[in-house]
Amino acid sequence: MAADNAVARLADEPVDHRFKALPPDAEGRTVGELAAARLNLFTGGFTTPVLALSAESVEHNLALLETYAERHGLAFAPHGKTSMSPQLFARQLEYGAWGITAAVPHQVRVYRAYGIQRIFLANEVVDAAALRWIGQELDADPGFRLVCYVDSVRGVELMDQALRGTSRPLDVVVELGAGEGARTGARTEADCAAVADAVAATRTLRLVGVAGYEGEVPQADAERVEAWLRRLVGLAVDFDKAGRFADAGEIVVSAGGSAWFDAVADVFAEIPALSQPVLKLLRSGAYVSHDDGHYRHLTPFNRVPDEGALQPAFRLWAQVVSRPTAEQAFVNAGKRDAAYDLDLPVAQVVRDARTGEIRPATGLTVAGLSDQHGWLRTEPGARLEVGDWVGLGLSHPCTSFDKWQLIPLVEADGTVTDYIRTFF
């Protein structure tokens, strides 16, 4: 299925009760018709709470990572599990992405439904039903490429059993674990070599590289992360010398979450010439929306400010529904609406219900979340009354996107220009 046609058809979806916060009188219109109406987020009938995504910030972030990857000679397969949005995938590909990264087979199915031709699956898949479906996709579409982790001899055995009869082998990369106590991945170079030997003994798998995730390095700091990345590069060099990539066509070396991609760029720049071209594949995903918490603190651009700066794109608008004391207020957004797994939301601005004026949220702190309420602590003199809208900054993009199926894309003046569909 052509990606552009499939994404365009998202505009034909009817607007109804499935989608939070959309104007009640939009029922029966299509998403495309609603976007064409260019409603105002504040005066166009949207109900609260409503999550908004800044059109300008998304565009800025897309352009910044494209420039960064090009400057450092990196290919880019942003992790799609952040947004699970085919519209954003399409924009990422337009901005030079090599492909899109997935974590589980369900995500691959969504990507394929929207025409994604290159997928990096950063996990070992041992589910026979999922593997048979992947084999069918490889058979049906000669232009489809999937690169998948392997990290165990048993995993290779299960993959081989499920893929027998497939017309061409599945490309795999050996995952090097980030250290003792880290997440997945073969723990030692010897373990990696054993996995590579198991791959070589099959006809269903083709070894094309090595990969891992530096974000799992225990007690991660620049020194430890760079040391692990050099191990990863060394593994690629050793495998190449041993002739393990003879049939690869190109050698994939992949790492790079959203916290250490500067270290990845520096160490990958040191990869020596190998027997075949090297695809240096970065996989950062959170950049597309960035945030006002976890990634604002962790972004590598804090360490390399000359390279630019990402802009937080999310703002959750909630309405004050109770002001029981001078020290306390409650808004109508809670755990069902806002990410809270890493940090609580941050009160940023207030939109006055009487005048429409937007002012800083001086003296307001989010103290906690219930399922449907946000607890605000209000300092003496804080201006806030029932009916006011409070704009909240969020932490952790992945768990912000997955709470909303249709997210207004909003320009700085409040005009809604599109609606971002997610598939979690």
XYZ file of C-alpha atoms in Angstrom:
424
model
C 0.000 0.000 0.000
C 1.440 3.373 -0.956
C 2.265 5.338 2.173
C 0.965 8.668 0.889
C -2.432 7.227 -0.132
C -2.898 5.349 3.147
C -2.000 8.377 5.250
C -4.244 10.624 3.147
C -7.180 8.292 3.810
C -6.915 9.039 7.528
C -8.660 12.316 6.696
C -11.748 10.323 5.649
C -12.324 8.913 9.140
C -15.587 10.120 10.730
C -15.353 12.190 13.892
C -17.371 10.712 16.748
C -17.396 9.820 20.448
C -14.170 7.784 20.183
C -12.043 10.913 20.160
C -11.639 12.965 23.320
C -12.078 16.733 23.392
C -13.332 17.279 19.841
C -16.279 19.665 19.446
C -19.560 17.805 20.043
C -21.086 19.450 16.963
C -18.329 17.909 14.821
C -20.083 14.525 15.027
C -20.527 13.056 11.562
C -17.929 15.224 9.841
C -14.675 13.701 8.684
C -11.291 14.493 10.164
C -10.369 16.218 6.911
C -13.478 18.379 6.982
C -12.775 19.358 10.566
C -9.163 20.240 9.705
C -10.341 22.351 6.756
C -12.583 24.324 9.119
C -9.456 25.629 10.905
C -11.216 25.931 14.238
C -9.652 27.796 17.134
C -8.607 25.543 19.995
C -10.068 27.931 22.589
C -13.193 29.244 20.899
C -14.040 26.525 18.377
C -16.038 24.254 20.669
C -13.299 21.917 21.917
C -14.005 20.428 25.324
C -11.494 20.092 28.119
C -9.129 18.485 28.757
C -7.577 18.729 25.319
C -4.050 17.837 24.269
C -2.489 20.119 21.665
C 0.620 19.582 19.562
C 2.451 22.676 18.342
C 2.711 22.694 14.546
C 5.711 25.031 14.603
C 7.642 23.028 17.201
C 7.074 19.710 15.434
C 8.358 21.206 12.185
C 11.367 22.702 13.953
C 12.259 19.386 15.603
C 11.918 17.410 12.365
C 14.259 19.799 10.571
C 16.781 19.882 13.417
C 17.295 16.110 13.564
C 17.527 15.857 9.788
C 20.295 18.465 9.828
C 22.029 16.808 12.777
C 22.030 13.368 11.144
C 23.325 14.744 7.854
C 26.062 16.744 9.589
C 27.330 13.640 11.385
C 26.994 11.174 8.515
C 24.248 9.187 10.217
C 21.235 7.438 8.757
C 18.112 7.872 10.850
C 15.320 5.439 11.743
C 13.363 7.255 14.463
C 11.588 5.015 16.941
C 7.934 4.995 15.955
C 6.714 3.695 19.314
C 6.973 7.282 20.554
C 4.018 8.549 18.539
C 2.569 5.544 16.675
C 1.343 8.121 14.177
C 1.522 7.380 10.434
C 1.212 11.107 9.710
C 4.317 11.832 11.747
C 6.107 8.838 10.212
C 5.419 10.327 6.793
C 6.827 13.676 7.890
C 9.911 11.978 9.351
C 10.508 10.192 6.048
C 10.049 13.467 4.180
C 12.730 14.888 6.448
C 15.236 12.272 5.359
C 14.624 9.291 7.642
C 15.980 5.982 6.300
C 13.039 4.124 7.840
C 11.121 3.770 11.111
C 12.094 1.723 14.174
C 9.642 -0.616 15.922
C 9.772 -2.551 19.180
C 7.123 -5.263 18.694
C 5.368 -6.989 15.763
C 2.104 -5.104 16.315
C 3.942 -1.876 15.556
C 5.371 -3.413 12.390
C 1.836 -4.298 11.286
C 0.744 -0.687 11.753
C 3.770 0.557 9.815
C 3.095 -1.838 6.966
C -0.570 -0.813 6.831
C 0.701 2.691 6.066
C 3.295 1.687 3.515
C 6.553 1.860 5.498
C 9.170 0.058 3.400
C 12.145 0.031 5.789
C 11.668 -1.065 9.387
C 14.264 -1.659 12.078
C 12.791 -3.975 14.721
C 14.802 -3.363 17.904
C 13.872 -6.616 19.595
C 14.295 -10.337 19.108
C 11.030 -11.822 17.823
C 10.323 -15.441 18.795
C 6.539 -15.449 18.329
C 5.904 -17.992 15.558
C 2.667 -16.360 14.377
C 4.335 -12.952 14.123
C 7.336 -14.426 12.321
C 5.142 -16.231 9.800
C 3.376 -12.935 9.082
C 6.744 -11.200 8.618
C 7.724 -13.963 6.212
C 4.527 -13.379 4.241
C 5.323 -9.664 4.023
C 8.824 -10.436 2.743
C 7.365 -12.808 0.143
C 4.679 -10.389 -1.014
C 6.799 -7.234 -1.334
C 10.331 -7.453 -2.753
C 10.880 -3.797 -1.822
C 10.182 -4.353 1.874
C 13.178 -4.528 4.207
C 13.004 -5.511 7.854
C 16.085 -5.645 10.080
C 15.570 -7.465 13.374
C 17.583 -8.082 16.555
C 18.882 -11.495 17.558
C 20.469 -12.019 20.972
C 20.362 -15.760 21.708
C 21.039 -19.086 20.058
C 17.598 -20.312 21.141
C 16.004 -17.233 19.618
C 17.740 -17.935 16.320
C 16.442 -21.521 16.457
C 12.845 -20.362 16.972
C 13.107 -17.742 14.227
C 14.545 -20.296 11.823
C 11.737 -22.764 12.510
C 9.005 -20.180 11.918
C 10.559 -18.670 8.773
C 11.273 -21.865 6.842
C 9.729 -21.657 3.403
C 10.079 -17.871 3.179
C 11.389 -16.804 -0.225
C 14.251 -14.673 1.115
C 16.108 -14.439 4.399
C 15.271 -11.981 7.153
C 18.062 -9.501 7.873
C 19.254 -9.628 11.495
C 21.740 -7.781 13.687
C 23.294 -9.244 16.824
C 22.339 -7.203 19.879
C 25.166 -6.474 22.294
C 23.811 -6.007 25.810
C 24.665 -2.769 27.561
C 26.145 -4.469 30.617
C 25.339 -6.661 33.587
C 21.903 -5.883 34.916
C 20.931 -4.092 31.708
C 18.002 -5.058 29.520
C 18.230 -7.453 26.549
C 21.232 -8.391 24.427
C 24.040 -10.949 24.448
C 26.281 -10.045 27.372
C 29.756 -10.776 26.001
C 31.515 -10.710 22.647
C 31.794 -14.490 22.877
C 28.036 -14.745 23.378
C 27.555 -12.505 20.341
C 29.825 -14.721 18.264
C 27.807 -17.796 19.266
C 24.607 -16.069 18.132
C 26.289 -15.091 14.837
C 27.384 -18.701 14.320
C 23.801 -19.849 14.849
C 22.573 -17.331 12.255
C 25.177 -18.517 9.751
C 23.895 -22.076 10.119
C 20.428 -21.104 8.869
C 19.052 -20.261 5.437
C 16.241 -18.149 6.819
C 18.361 -15.402 8.429
C 21.114 -13.143 7.088
C 23.550 -11.412 9.441
C 23.934 -7.768 8.400
C 25.316 -6.009 11.456
C 25.368 -5.309 15.177
C 23.246 -3.062 17.368
C 22.224 -2.156 20.884
C 20.821 0.544 23.122
C 23.245 2.707 25.059
C 20.432 4.113 27.204
C 20.583 0.871 29.232
C 24.258 1.243 30.199
C 24.298 0.891 34.014
C 25.035 4.189 35.801
C 25.219 5.825 32.393
C 27.556 8.754 31.964
C 29.549 9.929 28.958
C 32.559 7.753 29.763
C 30.575 4.553 30.316
C 28.334 5.126 27.308
C 31.264 5.815 24.989
C 33.099 2.740 26.302
C 30.092 0.545 25.482
C 29.706 2.150 22.040
C 33.364 1.358 21.313
C 32.664 -2.246 22.259
C 29.810 -2.244 19.758
C 32.030 -0.809 17.022
C 34.773 -3.275 17.920
C 32.300 -6.131 17.594
C 31.392 -4.963 14.083
C 35.061 -4.726 13.120
C 35.826 -8.197 14.480
C 32.817 -9.757 12.778
C 33.834 -8.132 9.508
C 37.400 -9.423 9.771
C 35.980 -12.899 10.339
C 33.940 -12.620 7.137
C 30.604 -12.787 8.928
C 29.068 -10.029 6.753
C 30.065 -11.486 3.388
C 26.468 -11.543 2.113
C 25.259 -8.349 3.812
C 25.616 -5.813 0.997
C 26.022 -3.136 3.677
C 26.972 -3.426 7.334
C 24.472 -2.019 9.828
C 25.794 -0.537 13.070
C 22.937 0.889 15.108
C 22.387 2.587 18.466
C 21.057 5.889 19.684
C 18.141 6.714 21.911
C 17.129 10.260 22.722
C 19.571 10.854 25.596
C 22.998 9.980 24.163
C 22.880 10.436 20.402
C 25.796 12.890 20.616
C 27.990 10.112 22.002
C 26.740 7.805 19.242
C 27.669 10.405 16.621
C 31.160 10.859 18.091
C 31.996 7.161 18.375
C 30.390 6.157 15.078
C 32.554 8.798 13.391
C 35.514 6.612 14.369
C 34.237 3.474 12.598
C 37.054 2.432 10.250
C 36.586 1.416 6.641
C 35.093 -2.082 6.513
C 34.733 -4.583 3.713
C 31.368 -3.110 2.718
C 29.614 0.243 3.156
C 28.486 0.939 6.723
C 24.960 2.121 7.558
C 25.382 4.094 10.802
C 21.806 4.010 12.020
C 20.496 6.319 14.744
C 17.095 5.501 16.316
C 16.090 8.458 18.535
C 12.313 8.903 18.661
C 11.310 11.353 21.388
C 12.677 14.343 19.472
C 9.550 14.742 17.330
C 7.589 16.264 20.215
C 10.350 16.590 22.835
C 8.926 17.464 26.277
C 9.004 19.790 29.272
C 10.484 17.283 31.727
C 12.495 14.112 31.287
C 13.931 14.778 27.823
C 14.303 18.510 28.419
C 16.853 17.522 31.059
C 18.430 14.612 29.154
C 18.656 15.920 25.592
C 22.181 15.863 24.170
C 21.596 19.359 22.824
C 22.184 20.552 26.405
C 25.772 19.319 25.960
C 26.182 20.565 22.399
C 24.149 23.801 22.288
C 25.921 24.937 19.126
C 24.082 22.118 17.295
C 20.663 23.633 18.065
C 17.843 23.016 20.526
C 14.651 20.972 20.443
C 11.330 22.606 21.297
C 8.649 20.993 23.499
C 5.560 20.563 21.337
C 2.936 19.254 23.777
C 0.580 21.322 25.898
C -2.346 19.788 27.748
C -5.130 22.278 28.394
C -7.306 21.523 31.425
C -10.037 23.560 33.076
C -10.324 24.531 36.717
C -13.416 22.751 38.041
C -12.941 23.359 41.770
C -11.229 25.985 43.921
C -12.150 24.779 47.413
C -9.500 26.731 49.346
C -7.018 29.522 48.791
C -4.214 26.957 48.686
C -5.814 24.390 46.411
C -7.474 24.001 43.031
C -8.462 21.076 40.824
C -8.393 20.783 37.039
C -10.247 18.192 34.977
C -7.173 16.336 33.642
C -5.586 13.405 35.400
C -3.825 10.105 34.812
C -6.170 9.255 31.932
C -5.002 12.342 30.066
C -1.435 13.207 31.093
C 1.840 11.311 31.219
C 2.928 10.779 34.805
C 5.290 7.782 34.703
C 8.443 9.916 34.876
C 7.400 13.368 36.117
C 4.207 15.188 36.955
C 2.920 17.812 34.506
C 4.071 21.393 34.988
C 1.657 24.337 35.102
C 2.907 26.796 32.473
C 0.168 29.277 31.594
C -3.384 30.222 32.491
C -6.036 31.321 30.004
C -8.431 33.627 31.794
C -12.050 32.440 31.360
C -13.365 35.994 31.532
C -11.018 37.785 29.116
C -9.201 35.113 27.102
C -5.881 36.587 28.266
C -3.041 34.075 28.548
C -0.624 34.727 31.409
C 2.162 32.795 33.182
C 0.961 30.244 35.729
C 2.672 32.082 38.551
C 2.246 30.397 41.918
C 0.712 27.197 40.548
C 2.221 23.733 41.034
C 0.833 20.349 40.036
C 1.032 18.381 43.287
C -0.547 15.121 42.132
C -2.913 13.368 39.746
C -6.029 11.301 40.294
C -7.633 9.390 37.450
C -9.563 12.438 36.194
C -8.289 15.315 38.327
C -5.095 17.284 38.597
C -4.277 18.587 42.083
C -2.912 22.142 42.002
C -1.163 23.802 44.901
C -1.753 27.539 44.745
C 0.476 30.039 46.500
C -0.921 33.171 48.168
C -1.938 35.709 45.572
C -2.107 33.234 42.691
C -4.741 34.342 40.164
C -6.986 31.397 39.399
C -10.725 30.774 39.438
C -13.171 28.110 38.355
C -13.496 28.110 34.576
C -9.938 29.200 33.808
C -7.904 26.987 31.466
C -4.471 25.854 32.654
C -1.837 24.898 30.068
C 0.308 22.024 31.308
C 3.717 20.975 30.049
C 4.241 17.200 29.951
C 7.122 14.815 30.566
C 7.775 11.685 28.478
C 6.393 11.836 24.922
C 5.707 8.098 24.602
C 3.126 8.027 27.388
C 1.644 11.340 26.293
C 0.855 10.212 22.746
C -0.630 6.898 23.834
C -3.428 8.513 25.856
C -4.892 10.335 22.851
C -6.159 8.813 19.603
C -6.628 12.102 17.752
C -4.514 15.120 18.693
C -5.107 18.645 17.370
C -2.088 20.124 15.592
C -2.214 23.767 16.566
C -0.508 26.885 15.265
C 0.746 29.576 17.622
C -2.437 31.650 17.291
C -4.631 28.701 18.322
C -5.691 27.632 14.814
C -6.075 23.858 14.481
C -4.656 22.833 11.099
C -4.750 19.033 11.355
C -5.423 16.101 13.670
C -2.705 13.548 14.438
C -4.044 9.971 14.563
C -2.278 7.471 16.809
C -2.421 3.646 16.826
C -1.403 2.136 20.163
